[in-house]
XYZ file of C-alpha atoms in Angstrom:
352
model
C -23.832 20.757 -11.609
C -25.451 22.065 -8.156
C -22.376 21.283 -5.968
C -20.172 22.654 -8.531
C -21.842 25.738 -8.729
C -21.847 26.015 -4.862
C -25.491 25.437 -4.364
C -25.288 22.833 -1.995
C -28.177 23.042 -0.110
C -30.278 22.874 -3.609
C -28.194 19.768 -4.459
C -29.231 18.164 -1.324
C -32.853 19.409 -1.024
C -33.246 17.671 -4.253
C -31.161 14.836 -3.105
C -33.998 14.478 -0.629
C -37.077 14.915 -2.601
C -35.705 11.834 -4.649
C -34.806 9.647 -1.916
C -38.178 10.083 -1.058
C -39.636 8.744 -3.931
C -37.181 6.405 -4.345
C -35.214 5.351 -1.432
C -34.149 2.683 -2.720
C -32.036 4.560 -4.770
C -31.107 7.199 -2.232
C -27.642 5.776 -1.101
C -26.024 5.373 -4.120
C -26.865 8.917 -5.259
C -25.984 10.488 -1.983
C -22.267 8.754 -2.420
C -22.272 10.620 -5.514
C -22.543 14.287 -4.728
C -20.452 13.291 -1.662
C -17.809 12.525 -3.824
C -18.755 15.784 -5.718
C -17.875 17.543 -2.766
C -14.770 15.772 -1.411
C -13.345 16.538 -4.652
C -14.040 20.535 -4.283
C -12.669 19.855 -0.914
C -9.502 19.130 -1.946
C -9.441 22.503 -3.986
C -10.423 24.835 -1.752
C -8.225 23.795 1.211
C -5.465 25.294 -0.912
C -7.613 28.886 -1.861
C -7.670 31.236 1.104
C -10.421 33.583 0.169
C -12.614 30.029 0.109
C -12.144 29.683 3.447
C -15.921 30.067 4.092
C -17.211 27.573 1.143
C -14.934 25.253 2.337
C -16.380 24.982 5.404
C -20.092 24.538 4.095
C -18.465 22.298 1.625
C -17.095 20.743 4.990
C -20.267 20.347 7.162
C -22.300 19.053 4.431
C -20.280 16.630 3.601
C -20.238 15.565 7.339
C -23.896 16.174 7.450
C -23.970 13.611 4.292
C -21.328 11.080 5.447
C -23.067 11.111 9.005
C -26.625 9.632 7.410
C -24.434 6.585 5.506
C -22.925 6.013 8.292
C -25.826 5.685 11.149
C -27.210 3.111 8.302
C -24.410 0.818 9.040
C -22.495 1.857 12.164
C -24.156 -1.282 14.072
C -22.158 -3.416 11.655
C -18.821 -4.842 12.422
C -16.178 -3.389 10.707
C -15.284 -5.588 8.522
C -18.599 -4.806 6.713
C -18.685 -1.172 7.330
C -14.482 -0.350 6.661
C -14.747 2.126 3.827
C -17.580 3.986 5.294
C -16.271 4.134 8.502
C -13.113 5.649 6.840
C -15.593 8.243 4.965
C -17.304 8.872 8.041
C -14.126 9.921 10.460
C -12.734 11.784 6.784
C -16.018 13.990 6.747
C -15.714 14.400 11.092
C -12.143 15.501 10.775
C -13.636 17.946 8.269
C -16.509 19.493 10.002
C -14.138 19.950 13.599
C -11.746 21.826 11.772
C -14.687 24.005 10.468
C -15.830 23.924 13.573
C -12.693 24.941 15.638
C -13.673 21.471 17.356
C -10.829 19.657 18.579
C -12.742 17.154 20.221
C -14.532 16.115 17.102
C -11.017 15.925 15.154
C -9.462 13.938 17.840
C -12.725 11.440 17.575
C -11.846 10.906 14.253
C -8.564 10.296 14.613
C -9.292 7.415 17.231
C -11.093 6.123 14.008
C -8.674 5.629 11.893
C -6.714 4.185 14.358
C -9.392 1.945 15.296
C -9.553 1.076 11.348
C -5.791 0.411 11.594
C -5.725 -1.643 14.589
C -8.475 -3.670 12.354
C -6.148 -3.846 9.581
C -3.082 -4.905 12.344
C -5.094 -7.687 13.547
C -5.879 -9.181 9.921
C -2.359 -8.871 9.151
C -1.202 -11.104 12.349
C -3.950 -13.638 11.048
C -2.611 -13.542 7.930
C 1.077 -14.225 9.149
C 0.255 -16.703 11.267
C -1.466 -18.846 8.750
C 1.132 -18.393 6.278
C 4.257 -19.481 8.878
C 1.511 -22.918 9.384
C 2.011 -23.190 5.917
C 5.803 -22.594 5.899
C 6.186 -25.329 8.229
C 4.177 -27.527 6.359
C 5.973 -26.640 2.823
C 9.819 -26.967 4.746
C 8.716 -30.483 6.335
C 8.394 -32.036 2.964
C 11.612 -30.441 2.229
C 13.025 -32.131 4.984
C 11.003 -35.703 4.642
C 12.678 -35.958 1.001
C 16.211 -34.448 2.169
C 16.043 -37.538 4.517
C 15.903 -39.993 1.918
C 18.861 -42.070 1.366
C 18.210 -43.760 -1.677
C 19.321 -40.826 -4.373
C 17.761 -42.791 -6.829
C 13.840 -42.451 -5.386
C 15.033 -38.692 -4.082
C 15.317 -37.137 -7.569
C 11.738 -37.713 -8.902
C 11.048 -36.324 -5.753
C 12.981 -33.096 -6.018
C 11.547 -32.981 -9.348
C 8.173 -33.167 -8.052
C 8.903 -30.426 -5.085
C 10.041 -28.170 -7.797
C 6.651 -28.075 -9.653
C 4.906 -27.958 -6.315
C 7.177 -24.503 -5.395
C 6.387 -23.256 -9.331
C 2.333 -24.034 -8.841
C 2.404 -21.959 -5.111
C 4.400 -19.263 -6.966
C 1.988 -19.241 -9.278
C -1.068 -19.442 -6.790
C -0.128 -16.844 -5.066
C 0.103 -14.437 -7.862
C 3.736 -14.493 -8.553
C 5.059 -13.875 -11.908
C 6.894 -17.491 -11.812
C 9.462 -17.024 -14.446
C 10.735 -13.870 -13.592
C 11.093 -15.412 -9.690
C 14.545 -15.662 -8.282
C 14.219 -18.730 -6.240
C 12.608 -20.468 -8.858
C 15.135 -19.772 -11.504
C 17.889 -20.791 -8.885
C 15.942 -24.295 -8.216
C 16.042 -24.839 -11.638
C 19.536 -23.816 -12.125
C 20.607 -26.569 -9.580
C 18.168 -29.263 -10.675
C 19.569 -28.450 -14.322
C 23.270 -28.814 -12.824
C 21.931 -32.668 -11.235
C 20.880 -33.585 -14.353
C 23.999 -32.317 -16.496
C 26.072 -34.291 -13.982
C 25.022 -37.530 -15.345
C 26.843 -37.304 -17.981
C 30.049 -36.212 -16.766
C 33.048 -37.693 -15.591
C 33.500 -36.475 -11.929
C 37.002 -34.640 -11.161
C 39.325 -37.175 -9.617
C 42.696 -35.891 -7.669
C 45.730 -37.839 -7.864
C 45.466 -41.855 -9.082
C 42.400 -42.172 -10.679
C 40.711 -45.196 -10.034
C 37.210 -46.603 -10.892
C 36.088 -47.176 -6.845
C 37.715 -42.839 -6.785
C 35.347 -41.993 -9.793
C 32.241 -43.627 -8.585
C 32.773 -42.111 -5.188
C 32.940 -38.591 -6.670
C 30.313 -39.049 -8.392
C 28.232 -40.316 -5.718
C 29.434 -37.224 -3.984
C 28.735 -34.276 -6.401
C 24.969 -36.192 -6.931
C 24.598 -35.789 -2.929
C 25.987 -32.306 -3.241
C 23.667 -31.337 -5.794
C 20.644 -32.666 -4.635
C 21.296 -31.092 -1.226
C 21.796 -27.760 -3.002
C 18.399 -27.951 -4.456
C 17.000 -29.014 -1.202
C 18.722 -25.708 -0.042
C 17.311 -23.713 -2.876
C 13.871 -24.979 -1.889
C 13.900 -23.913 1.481
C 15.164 -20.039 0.795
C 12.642 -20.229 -1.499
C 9.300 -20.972 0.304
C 10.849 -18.402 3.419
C 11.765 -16.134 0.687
C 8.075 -16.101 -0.469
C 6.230 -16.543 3.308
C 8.256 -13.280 3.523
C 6.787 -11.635 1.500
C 3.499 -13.107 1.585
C 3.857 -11.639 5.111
C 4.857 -8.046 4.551
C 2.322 -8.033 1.249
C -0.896 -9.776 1.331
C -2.227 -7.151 3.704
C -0.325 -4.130 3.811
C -0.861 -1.153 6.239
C -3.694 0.902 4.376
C -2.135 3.988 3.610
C -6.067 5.806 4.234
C -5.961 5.315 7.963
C -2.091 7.007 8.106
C -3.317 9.894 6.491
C -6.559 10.468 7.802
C -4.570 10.462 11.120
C -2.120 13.007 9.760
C -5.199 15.012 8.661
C -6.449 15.062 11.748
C -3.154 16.436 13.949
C -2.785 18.828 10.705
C -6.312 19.956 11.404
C -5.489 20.756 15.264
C -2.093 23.079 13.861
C 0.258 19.895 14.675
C 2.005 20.283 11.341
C 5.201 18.384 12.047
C 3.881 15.304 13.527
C 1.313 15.312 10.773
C 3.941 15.669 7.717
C 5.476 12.468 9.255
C 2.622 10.856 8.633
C 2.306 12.222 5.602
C 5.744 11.412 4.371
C 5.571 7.736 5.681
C 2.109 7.585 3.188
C 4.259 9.182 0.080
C 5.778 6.436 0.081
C 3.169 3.886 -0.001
C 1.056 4.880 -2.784
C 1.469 4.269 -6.473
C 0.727 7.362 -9.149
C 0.201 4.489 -11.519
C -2.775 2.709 -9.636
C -3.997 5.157 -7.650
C -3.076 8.568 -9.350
C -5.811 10.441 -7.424
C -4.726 9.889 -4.259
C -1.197 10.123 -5.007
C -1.931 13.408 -5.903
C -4.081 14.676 -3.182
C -0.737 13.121 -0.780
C 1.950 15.109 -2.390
C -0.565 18.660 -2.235
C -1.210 17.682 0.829
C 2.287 16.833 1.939
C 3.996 19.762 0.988
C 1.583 22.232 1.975
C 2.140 20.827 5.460
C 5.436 21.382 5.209
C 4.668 25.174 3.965
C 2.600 25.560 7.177
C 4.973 23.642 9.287
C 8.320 25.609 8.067
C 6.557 29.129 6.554
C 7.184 31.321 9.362
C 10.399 30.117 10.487
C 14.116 30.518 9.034
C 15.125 27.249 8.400
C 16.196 28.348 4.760
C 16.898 24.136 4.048
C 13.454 23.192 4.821
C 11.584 25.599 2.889
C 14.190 24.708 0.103
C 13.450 21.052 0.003
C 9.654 22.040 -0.573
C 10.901 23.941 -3.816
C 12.818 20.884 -4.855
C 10.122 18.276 -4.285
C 7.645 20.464 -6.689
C 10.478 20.535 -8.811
C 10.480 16.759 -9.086
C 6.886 16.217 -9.139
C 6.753 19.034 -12.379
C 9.000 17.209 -14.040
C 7.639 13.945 -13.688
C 4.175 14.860 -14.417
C 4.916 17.148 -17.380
C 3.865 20.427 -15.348
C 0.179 19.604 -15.089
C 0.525 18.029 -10.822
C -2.422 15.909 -11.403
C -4.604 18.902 -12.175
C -2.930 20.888 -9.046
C -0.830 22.901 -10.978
C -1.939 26.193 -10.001
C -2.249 25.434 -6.037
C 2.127 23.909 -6.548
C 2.452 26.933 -9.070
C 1.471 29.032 -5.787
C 2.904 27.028 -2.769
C 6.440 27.142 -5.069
C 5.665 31.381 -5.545
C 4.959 31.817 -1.892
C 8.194 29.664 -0.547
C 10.157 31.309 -2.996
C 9.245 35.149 -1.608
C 10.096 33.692 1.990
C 13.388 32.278 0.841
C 14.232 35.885 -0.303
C 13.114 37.412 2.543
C 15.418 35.132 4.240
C 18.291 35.797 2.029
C 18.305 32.123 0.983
């Protein structure tokens, strides 16, 4: 109640006389009114007359952010990530209030250094899963080498459950899965074939039916063996490009940061690249804070020049964003409502 009344500085001087007598306690409840104040943050940036709250709000959230973080800063990463994300967040803050480039650019090395992290878990990751490809594609080939069609089918039978168990392992929805339904399909096609006279050109002949047959079987079983194999690279794939994705945090605390130092452009690439990443259904508070964000980069980035399709496209994309949110922008509907007013005046200006 404090921190949204302003009062900061009774917020944390009570903060303190608590941590004192129980300091146990003291982290958990400092996380909260920093979160208290990130969120009032993320107003304010967009309210000119708040320019001077916003940077208390600013330093004490460094001021904050800076005591978690010397707890754990000795850490490796791994251990410390998020906090080491809040930290350069909050430093990113303060040198903007401070007019301190050199602090902003710190925390941009940061996030890159949390990226780089992220980079080098992702290589880890690939590499073990191409180990595993090669491992999953020599079976393949051990029971494609079998000559005896007889003994192959149980065994093409058995690699099919073995693909439908890693599908299912690795958190794929197994029956709505392309390459399983097409394994199936040609394992179901093997089987039908049993029953079936084989199509014989010309004189038909019992030695010309049993060779046909004996030649659709090996055609079939080899297109399952192909089926398999698109499969697992299909899903290693994937895997690959999924199981530990570029954290769309880092790109935008580095987008904050050359949007703190007046780089607008460079930063709304940044920012645009992140758009993209992050789901309004999972994450609809941070989608949010992107798209403000975004587009009032763009404002600063195209505001004072005449590029009358630029500062158009900002009008559409709130457009879109009203529409799909049924006016109310994630609770940002007054800051869009006045980004779309402002644009709007300069288009006119501009006789666009």
């Amino acid at each position: 109640l404090l921190i949204r009344r302003g009062r900061i500085d009774e917020a944390i001087a009570k903060r303190d006389t608590f941590s004192m007598a129980h300091p146990d306690d003291a982290g958990p409840l400092t996380e909260l009114i920093i979160s208290e104040i990130r969120g009032d943050i993320s107003k304010l940036r967009f309210v000119p007359s708040a320019s001077d709250r916003l940077k208390s709000f600013q330093k004490n959230y460094y001021r904050l952010a800076n005591e978690l973080f010397a707890g754990v800063k000795d850490q490796p990463l791994a251990d410390r990530y998020r906090a080491t994300q809040m930290y350069a967040d909050a430093l990113c803050g303060f040198g903007e209030a401070e007019g301190d480039t050199a602090k902003i650019d710190e925390a941009m090395a940061i996030f890159d250094e949390c990226e780089a992290y992220q980079a080098t878990r992702r290589e880890e990751a690939q590499a073990g899963y191409d180990q595993e490809l090669i491992v999953w594609l020599k079976d393949i080939d051990r029971v494609n080498d079998m000559t005896d069609p007889d003994k192959k089918e149980p065994e093409l039978e058995r690699l099919r459950e073995v693909f439908d168990e890693d599908l299912q392992n690795f958190k794929y929805v197994s029956e709505e899965t392309y390459w399983l339904r097409s394994v199936n399909s040609t394992l179901k096609r093997l089987r039908d074939a049993e029953g079936e006279e084989p199509v014989v050109e010309g004189d038909v002949t019992p030695k010309k039916i049993e060779d046909a047959r004996i030649a659709r079987r090996a055609q079939n079983q080899s297109n399952v063996i192909k089926s398999l194999r698109q499969g697992y690279r299909k899903m290693t794939e994937d895997l690959k490009a999924n199981r530990i994705p570029v954290d769309p945090e880092n790109l935008f605390g580095h987008g904050r940061c050359l949007s703190a130092k007046g780089e607008y452009v460079p930063a709304l690439g940044y920012f645009n690249t992140v758009r993209n990443m992050v789901s309004r259904e999972y994450n609809p508070e941070f989608f949010w804070t992107v798209q403000i964000v975004r587009l009032q980069t763009a404002k600063l980035a195209y505001m004072d020049g005449t590029d009358v399709a630029k500062l158009q496209s900002i009008i559409s994309a709130i457009d879109g964003l009203e529409k799909n949110s049924d006016g109310l922008f994630g609770g940002y509907d007054r800051e869009f409502q006045q980004m779309r007013t402002d644009v709007a005046d300069r288009l006119k200006t501009l006789g666009g």
